[in-house]
Structure formats: structure tokens, C-alpha cells
PDB file of C-alpha atoms in Angstrom:
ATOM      1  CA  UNK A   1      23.876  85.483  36.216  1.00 43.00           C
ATOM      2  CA  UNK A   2      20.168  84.558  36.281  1.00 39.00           C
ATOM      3  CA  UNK A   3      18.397  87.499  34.660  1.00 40.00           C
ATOM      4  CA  UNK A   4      15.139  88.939  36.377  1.00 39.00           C
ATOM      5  CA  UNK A   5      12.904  88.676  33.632  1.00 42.00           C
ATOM      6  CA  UNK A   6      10.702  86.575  35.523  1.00 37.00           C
ATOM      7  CA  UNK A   7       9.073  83.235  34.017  1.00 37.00           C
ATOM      8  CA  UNK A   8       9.208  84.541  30.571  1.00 39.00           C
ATOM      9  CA  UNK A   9      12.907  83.620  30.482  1.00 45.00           C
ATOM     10  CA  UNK A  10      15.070  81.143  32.269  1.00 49.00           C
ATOM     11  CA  UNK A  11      17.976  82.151  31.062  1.00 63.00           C
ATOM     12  CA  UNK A  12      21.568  82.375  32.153  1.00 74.00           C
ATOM     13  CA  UNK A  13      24.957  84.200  31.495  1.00 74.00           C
ATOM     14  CA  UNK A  14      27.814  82.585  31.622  1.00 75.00           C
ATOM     15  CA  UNK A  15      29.913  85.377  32.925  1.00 74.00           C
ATOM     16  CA  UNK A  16      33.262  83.070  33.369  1.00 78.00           C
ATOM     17  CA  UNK A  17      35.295  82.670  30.528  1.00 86.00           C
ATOM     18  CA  UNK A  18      33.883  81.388  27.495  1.00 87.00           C
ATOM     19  CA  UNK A  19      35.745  79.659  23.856  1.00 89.00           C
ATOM     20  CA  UNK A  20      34.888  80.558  20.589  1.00 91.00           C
ATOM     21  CA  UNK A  21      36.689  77.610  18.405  1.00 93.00           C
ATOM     22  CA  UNK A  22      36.489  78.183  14.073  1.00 92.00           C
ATOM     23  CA  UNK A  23      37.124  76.781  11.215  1.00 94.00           C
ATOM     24  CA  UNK A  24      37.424  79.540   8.760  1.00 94.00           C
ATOM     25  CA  UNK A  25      38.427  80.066   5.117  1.00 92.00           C
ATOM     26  CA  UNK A  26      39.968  83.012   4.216  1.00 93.00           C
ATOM     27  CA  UNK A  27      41.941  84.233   1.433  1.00 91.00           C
ATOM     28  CA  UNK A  28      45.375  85.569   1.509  1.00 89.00           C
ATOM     29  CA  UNK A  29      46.583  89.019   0.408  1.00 88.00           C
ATOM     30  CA  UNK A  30      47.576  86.845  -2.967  1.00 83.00           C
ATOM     31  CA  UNK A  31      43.835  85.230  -3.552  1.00 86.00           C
ATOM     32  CA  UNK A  32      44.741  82.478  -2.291  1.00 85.00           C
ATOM     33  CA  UNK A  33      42.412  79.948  -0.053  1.00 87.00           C
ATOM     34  CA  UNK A  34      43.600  79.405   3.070  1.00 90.00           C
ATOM     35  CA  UNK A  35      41.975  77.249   5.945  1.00 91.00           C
ATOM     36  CA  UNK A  36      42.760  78.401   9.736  1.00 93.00           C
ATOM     37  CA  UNK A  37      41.706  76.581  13.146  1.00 95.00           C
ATOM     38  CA  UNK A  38      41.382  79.742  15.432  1.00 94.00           C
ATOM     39  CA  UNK A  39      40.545  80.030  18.724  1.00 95.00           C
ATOM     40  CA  UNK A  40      39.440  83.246  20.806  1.00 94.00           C
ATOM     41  CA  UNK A  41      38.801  82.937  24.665  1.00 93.00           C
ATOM     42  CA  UNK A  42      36.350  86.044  25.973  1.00 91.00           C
ATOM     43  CA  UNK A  43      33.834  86.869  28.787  1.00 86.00           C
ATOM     44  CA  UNK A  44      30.962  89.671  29.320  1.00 85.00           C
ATOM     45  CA  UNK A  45      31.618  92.114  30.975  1.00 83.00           C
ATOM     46  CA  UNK A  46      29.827  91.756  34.238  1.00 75.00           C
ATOM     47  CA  UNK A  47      28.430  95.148  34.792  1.00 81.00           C
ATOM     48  CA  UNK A  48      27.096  95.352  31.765  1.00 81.00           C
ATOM     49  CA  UNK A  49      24.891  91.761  31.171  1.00 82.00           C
ATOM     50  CA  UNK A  50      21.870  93.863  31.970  1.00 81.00           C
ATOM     51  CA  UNK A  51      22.946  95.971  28.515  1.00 84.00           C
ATOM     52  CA  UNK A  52      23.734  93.037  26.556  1.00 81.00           C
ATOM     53  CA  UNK A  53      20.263  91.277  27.252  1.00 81.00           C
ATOM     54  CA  UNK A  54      18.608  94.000  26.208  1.00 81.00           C
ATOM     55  CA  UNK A  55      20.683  94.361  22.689  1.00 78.00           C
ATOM     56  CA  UNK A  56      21.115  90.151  22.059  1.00 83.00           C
ATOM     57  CA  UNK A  57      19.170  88.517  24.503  1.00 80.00           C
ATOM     58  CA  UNK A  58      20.837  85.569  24.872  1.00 81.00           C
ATOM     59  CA  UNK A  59      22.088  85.192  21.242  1.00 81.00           C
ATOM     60  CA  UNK A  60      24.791  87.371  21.508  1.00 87.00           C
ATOM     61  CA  UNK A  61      27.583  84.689  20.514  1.00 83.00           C
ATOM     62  CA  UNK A  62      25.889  83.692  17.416  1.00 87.00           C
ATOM     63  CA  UNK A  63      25.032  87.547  16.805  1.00 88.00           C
ATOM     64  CA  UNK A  64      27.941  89.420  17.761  1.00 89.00           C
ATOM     65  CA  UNK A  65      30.775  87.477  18.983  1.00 91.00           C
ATOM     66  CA  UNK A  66      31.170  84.832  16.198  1.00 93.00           C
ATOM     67  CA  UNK A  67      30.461  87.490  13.381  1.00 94.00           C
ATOM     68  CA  UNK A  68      32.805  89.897  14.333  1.00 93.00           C
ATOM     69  CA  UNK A  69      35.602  87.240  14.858  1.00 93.00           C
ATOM     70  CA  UNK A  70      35.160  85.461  11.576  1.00 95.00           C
ATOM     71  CA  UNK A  71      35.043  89.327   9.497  1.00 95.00           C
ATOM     72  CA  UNK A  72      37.996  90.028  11.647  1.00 95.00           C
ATOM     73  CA  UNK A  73      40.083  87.000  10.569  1.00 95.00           C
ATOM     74  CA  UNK A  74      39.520  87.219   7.139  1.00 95.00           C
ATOM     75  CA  UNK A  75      39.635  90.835   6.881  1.00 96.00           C
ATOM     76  CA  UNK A  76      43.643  90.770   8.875  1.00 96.00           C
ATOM     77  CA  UNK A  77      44.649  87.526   7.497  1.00 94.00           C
ATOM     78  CA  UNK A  78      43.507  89.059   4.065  1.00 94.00           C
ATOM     79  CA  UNK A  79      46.819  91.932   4.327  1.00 95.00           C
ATOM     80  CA  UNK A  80      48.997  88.956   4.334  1.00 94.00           C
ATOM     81  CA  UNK A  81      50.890  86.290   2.144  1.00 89.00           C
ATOM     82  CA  UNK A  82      49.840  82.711   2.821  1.00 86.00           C
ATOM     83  CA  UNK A  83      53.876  82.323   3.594  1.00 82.00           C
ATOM     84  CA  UNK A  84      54.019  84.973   6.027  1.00 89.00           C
ATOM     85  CA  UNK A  85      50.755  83.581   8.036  1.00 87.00           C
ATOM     86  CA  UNK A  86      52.201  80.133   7.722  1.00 79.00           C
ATOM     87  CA  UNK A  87      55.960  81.193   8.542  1.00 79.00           C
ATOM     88  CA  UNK A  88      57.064  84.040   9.531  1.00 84.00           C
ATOM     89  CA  UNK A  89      54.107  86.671  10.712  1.00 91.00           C
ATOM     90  CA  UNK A  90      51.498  84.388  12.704  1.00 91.00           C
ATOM     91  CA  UNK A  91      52.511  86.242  15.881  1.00 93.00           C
ATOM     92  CA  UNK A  92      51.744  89.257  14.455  1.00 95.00           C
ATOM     93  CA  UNK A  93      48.441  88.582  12.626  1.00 94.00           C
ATOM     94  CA  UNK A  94      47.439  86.704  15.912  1.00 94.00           C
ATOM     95  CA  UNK A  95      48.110  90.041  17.874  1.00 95.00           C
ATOM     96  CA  UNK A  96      46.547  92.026  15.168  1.00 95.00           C
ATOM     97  CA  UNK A  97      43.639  89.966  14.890  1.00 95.00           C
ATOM     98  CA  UNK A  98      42.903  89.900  18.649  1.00 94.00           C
ATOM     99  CA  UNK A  99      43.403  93.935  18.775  1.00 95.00           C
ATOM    100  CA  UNK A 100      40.689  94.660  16.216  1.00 96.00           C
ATOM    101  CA  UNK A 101      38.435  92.129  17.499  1.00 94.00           C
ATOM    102  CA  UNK A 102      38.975  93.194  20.716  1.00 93.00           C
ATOM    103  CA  UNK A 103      38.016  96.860  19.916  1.00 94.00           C
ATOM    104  CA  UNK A 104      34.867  96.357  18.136  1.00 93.00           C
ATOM    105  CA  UNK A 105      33.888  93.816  20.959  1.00 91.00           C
ATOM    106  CA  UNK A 106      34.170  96.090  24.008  1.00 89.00           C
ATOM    107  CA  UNK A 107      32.477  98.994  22.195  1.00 89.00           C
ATOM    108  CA  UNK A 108      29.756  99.609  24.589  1.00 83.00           C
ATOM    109  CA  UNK A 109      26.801  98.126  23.921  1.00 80.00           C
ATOM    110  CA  UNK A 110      29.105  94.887  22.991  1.00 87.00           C
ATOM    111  CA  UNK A 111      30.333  94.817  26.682  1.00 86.00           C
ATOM    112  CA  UNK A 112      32.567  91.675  25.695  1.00 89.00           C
ATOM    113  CA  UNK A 113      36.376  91.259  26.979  1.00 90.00           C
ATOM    114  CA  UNK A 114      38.353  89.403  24.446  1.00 92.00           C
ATOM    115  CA  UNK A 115      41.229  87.891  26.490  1.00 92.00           C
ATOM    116  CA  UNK A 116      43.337  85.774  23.716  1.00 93.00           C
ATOM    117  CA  UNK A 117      43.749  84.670  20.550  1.00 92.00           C
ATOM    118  CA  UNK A 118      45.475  81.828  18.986  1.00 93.00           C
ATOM    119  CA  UNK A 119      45.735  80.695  15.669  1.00 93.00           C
ATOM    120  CA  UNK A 120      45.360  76.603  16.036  1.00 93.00           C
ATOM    121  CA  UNK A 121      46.906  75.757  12.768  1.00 91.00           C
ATOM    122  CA  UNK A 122      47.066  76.542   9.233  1.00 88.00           C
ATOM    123  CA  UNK A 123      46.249  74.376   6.277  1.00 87.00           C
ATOM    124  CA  UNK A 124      47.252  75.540   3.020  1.00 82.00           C
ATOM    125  CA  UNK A 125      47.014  73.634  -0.184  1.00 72.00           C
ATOM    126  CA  UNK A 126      50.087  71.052  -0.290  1.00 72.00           C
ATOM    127  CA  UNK A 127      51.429  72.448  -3.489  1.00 68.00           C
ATOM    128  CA  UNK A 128      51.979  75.544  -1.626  1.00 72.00           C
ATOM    129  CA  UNK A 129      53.664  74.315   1.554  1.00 63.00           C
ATOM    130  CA  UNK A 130      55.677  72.262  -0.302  1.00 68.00           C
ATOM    131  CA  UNK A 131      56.963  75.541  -1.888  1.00 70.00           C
ATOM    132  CA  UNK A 132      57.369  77.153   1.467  1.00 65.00           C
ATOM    133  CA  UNK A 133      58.524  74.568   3.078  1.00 73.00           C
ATOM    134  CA  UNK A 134      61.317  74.090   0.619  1.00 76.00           C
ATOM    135  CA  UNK A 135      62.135  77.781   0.228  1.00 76.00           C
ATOM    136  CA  UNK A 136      62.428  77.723   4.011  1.00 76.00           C
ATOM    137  CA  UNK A 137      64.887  74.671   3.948  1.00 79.00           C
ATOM    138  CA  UNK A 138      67.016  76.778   1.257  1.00 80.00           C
ATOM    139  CA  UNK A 139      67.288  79.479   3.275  1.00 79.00           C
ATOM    140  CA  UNK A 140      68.202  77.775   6.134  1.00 83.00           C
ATOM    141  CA  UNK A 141      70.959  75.948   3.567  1.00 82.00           C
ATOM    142  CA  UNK A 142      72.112  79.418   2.782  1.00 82.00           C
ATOM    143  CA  UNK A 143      72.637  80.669   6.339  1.00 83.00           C
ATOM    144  CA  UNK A 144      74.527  77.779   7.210  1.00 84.00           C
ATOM    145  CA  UNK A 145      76.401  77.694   4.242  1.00 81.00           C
ATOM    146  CA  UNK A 146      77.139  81.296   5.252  1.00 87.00           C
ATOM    147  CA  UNK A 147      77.908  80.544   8.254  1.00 84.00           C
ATOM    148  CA  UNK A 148      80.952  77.566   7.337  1.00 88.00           C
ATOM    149  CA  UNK A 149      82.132  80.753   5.378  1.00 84.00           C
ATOM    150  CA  UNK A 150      82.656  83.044   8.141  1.00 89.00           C
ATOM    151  CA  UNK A 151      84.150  80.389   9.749  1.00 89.00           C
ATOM    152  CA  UNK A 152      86.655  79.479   7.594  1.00 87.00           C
ATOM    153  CA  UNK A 153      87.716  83.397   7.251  1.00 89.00           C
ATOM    154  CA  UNK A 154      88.064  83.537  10.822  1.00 87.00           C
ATOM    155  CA  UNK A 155      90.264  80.313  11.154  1.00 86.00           C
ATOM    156  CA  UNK A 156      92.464  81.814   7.894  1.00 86.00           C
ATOM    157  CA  UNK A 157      92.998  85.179   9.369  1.00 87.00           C
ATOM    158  CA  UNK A 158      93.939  83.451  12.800  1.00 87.00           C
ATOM    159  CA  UNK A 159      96.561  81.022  10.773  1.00 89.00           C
ATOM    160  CA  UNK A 160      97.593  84.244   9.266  1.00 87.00           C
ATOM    161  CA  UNK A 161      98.371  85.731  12.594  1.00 88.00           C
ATOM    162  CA  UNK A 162      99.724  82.873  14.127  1.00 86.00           C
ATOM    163  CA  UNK A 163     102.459  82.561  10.820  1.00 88.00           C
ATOM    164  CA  UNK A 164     102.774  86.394  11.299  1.00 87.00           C
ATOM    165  CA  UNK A 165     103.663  85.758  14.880  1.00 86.00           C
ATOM    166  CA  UNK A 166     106.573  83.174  14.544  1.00 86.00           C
ATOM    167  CA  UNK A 167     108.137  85.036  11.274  1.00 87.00           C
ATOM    168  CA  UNK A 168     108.547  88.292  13.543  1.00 85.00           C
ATOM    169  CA  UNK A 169     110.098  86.080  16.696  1.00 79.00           C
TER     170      UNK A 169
END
């Protein structure tokens, strides 16, 4: 949207949707350092460019949108383990992220519409995914292990009935 400031700007909004890509490194709720590739897709919120000139001109990514999404991504990622960001929880701190984001953004006089989030990937130091990586591999071990267990119950108690069976014919 062309604004009608007349020849003292000849700027534009880009009303369409619009990527944020970062690099950020956070800590984890352990201290740890963590480095995250995350990605946030938004747009303005077309009724309201005339409100968002006014607050950012046209510097409202590098004033607004980028600031609040970095403090938001440390500040969520932060309440978590570097194992449960890199494992089990990334769903979950990728909604979480994108909800709190998302709620300071649209706050009026923001006027932006976050519309995703995705964490791109998750670098960790290598002495630490090792660790995961193998804890993860023993419990996989253990539920499989489990699972031969089971089995073999089952396939005892049906030899059991089966014996059962032909003693009482």
C-alpha cells in the first residue's frame, strides 16, 4: 500500500505475507546455550497500516516484529530443558512461542497477524546430543525389550491353554 504522505516518502507496505528467519541463542531452563533456526511468517493488518506508519514508519520489522520474536523465543524456550526442545516438547514450545508472540503483536497499535511458527532446527553442543541421543536409543531399547516380554507371556499363557485344552479332552 503506497502511503499518502506525498513526496516526503516513497514508501510501501508490503501487506502480503512477509518471513521473519533467526538465528537465535537462547538458554535453556538448565543454563544451558542453545542455538535455534526459527522462522515466523506474519502480515499487517490491512486496516490498520495507516496506525502502524504513524507508530514505526516503515521500521516496524526491525522495531517491533524482530524484537518481540527474539524476547519471545528466549523467554519460552527459557521454561524448558534443552532435551525436551530437542526431543520431546518442540511442538509445544513452537505453539507456545507463536501464542505469546502472537498476542503482543496484534495488540493494537502493533496491528501485526502472526500466522506460523516453526522451529527450523536445533543445535545443541555435541556433548549434549550425544547424551540425548543415546538416552533416547536406551529408551527405545527398553520399550522393545519390554515389548519381547509381553510377548513371550502371551505366547506362554496361550501354550498353557492349549496343554490345558488337550489334558481336559
Amino acid at each position: 500500500i503506497a502511503m499518502g504522505c506525498g513526496e516526503s516518502c516513497q514508501g510501501k507496505f508490503d501487506i502480503t505475507d512477509n518471513l521473519v528467519e533467526e538465528t537465535i541463542d537462547v538458554l535453556d531452563g538448565s543454563g544451558l546455550s542453545i542455538n535455534v533456526d526459527v522462522t515466523m511468517n506474519f502480515h499487517l493488518n490491512y486496516d490498520s497500516v495507516g496506525e502502524i506508519y504513524e507508530t514505526y514508519q516503515f521500521d516496524f520489522l526491525r522495531r517491533l516484529v524482530r524484537p518481540v520474536f527474539r524476547s519471545t523465543v528466549r523467554d519460552v524456550m527459557g521454561r524448558y530443558t534443552a532435551e525436551e526442545i530437542y526431543s520431546t516438547k518442540r511442538a509445544e514450545v513452537e505453539n507456545l512461542i507463536q501464542e505469546e508472540a502472537s498476542e503482543v503483536l496484534r495488540q493494537p497499535g502493533n496491528n501485526i497477524i502472526m500466522k506460523s511458527l516453526l522451529i527450523r532446527s536445533i543445535t545443541l553442543p555435541a556433548q549434549i546430543k550425544g547424551a540425548i541421543e543415546n538416552k533416547l536409543q536406551q529408551e527405545q531399547e527398553a520399550l522393545a525389550y519390554q515389548y519381547r516380554l509381553e510377548r513371550e507371556k502371551s505366547e506362554a499363557e496361550r501354550i498353557r491353554i492349549e496343554a490345558q485344552g488337550r489334558a481336559d479332552a
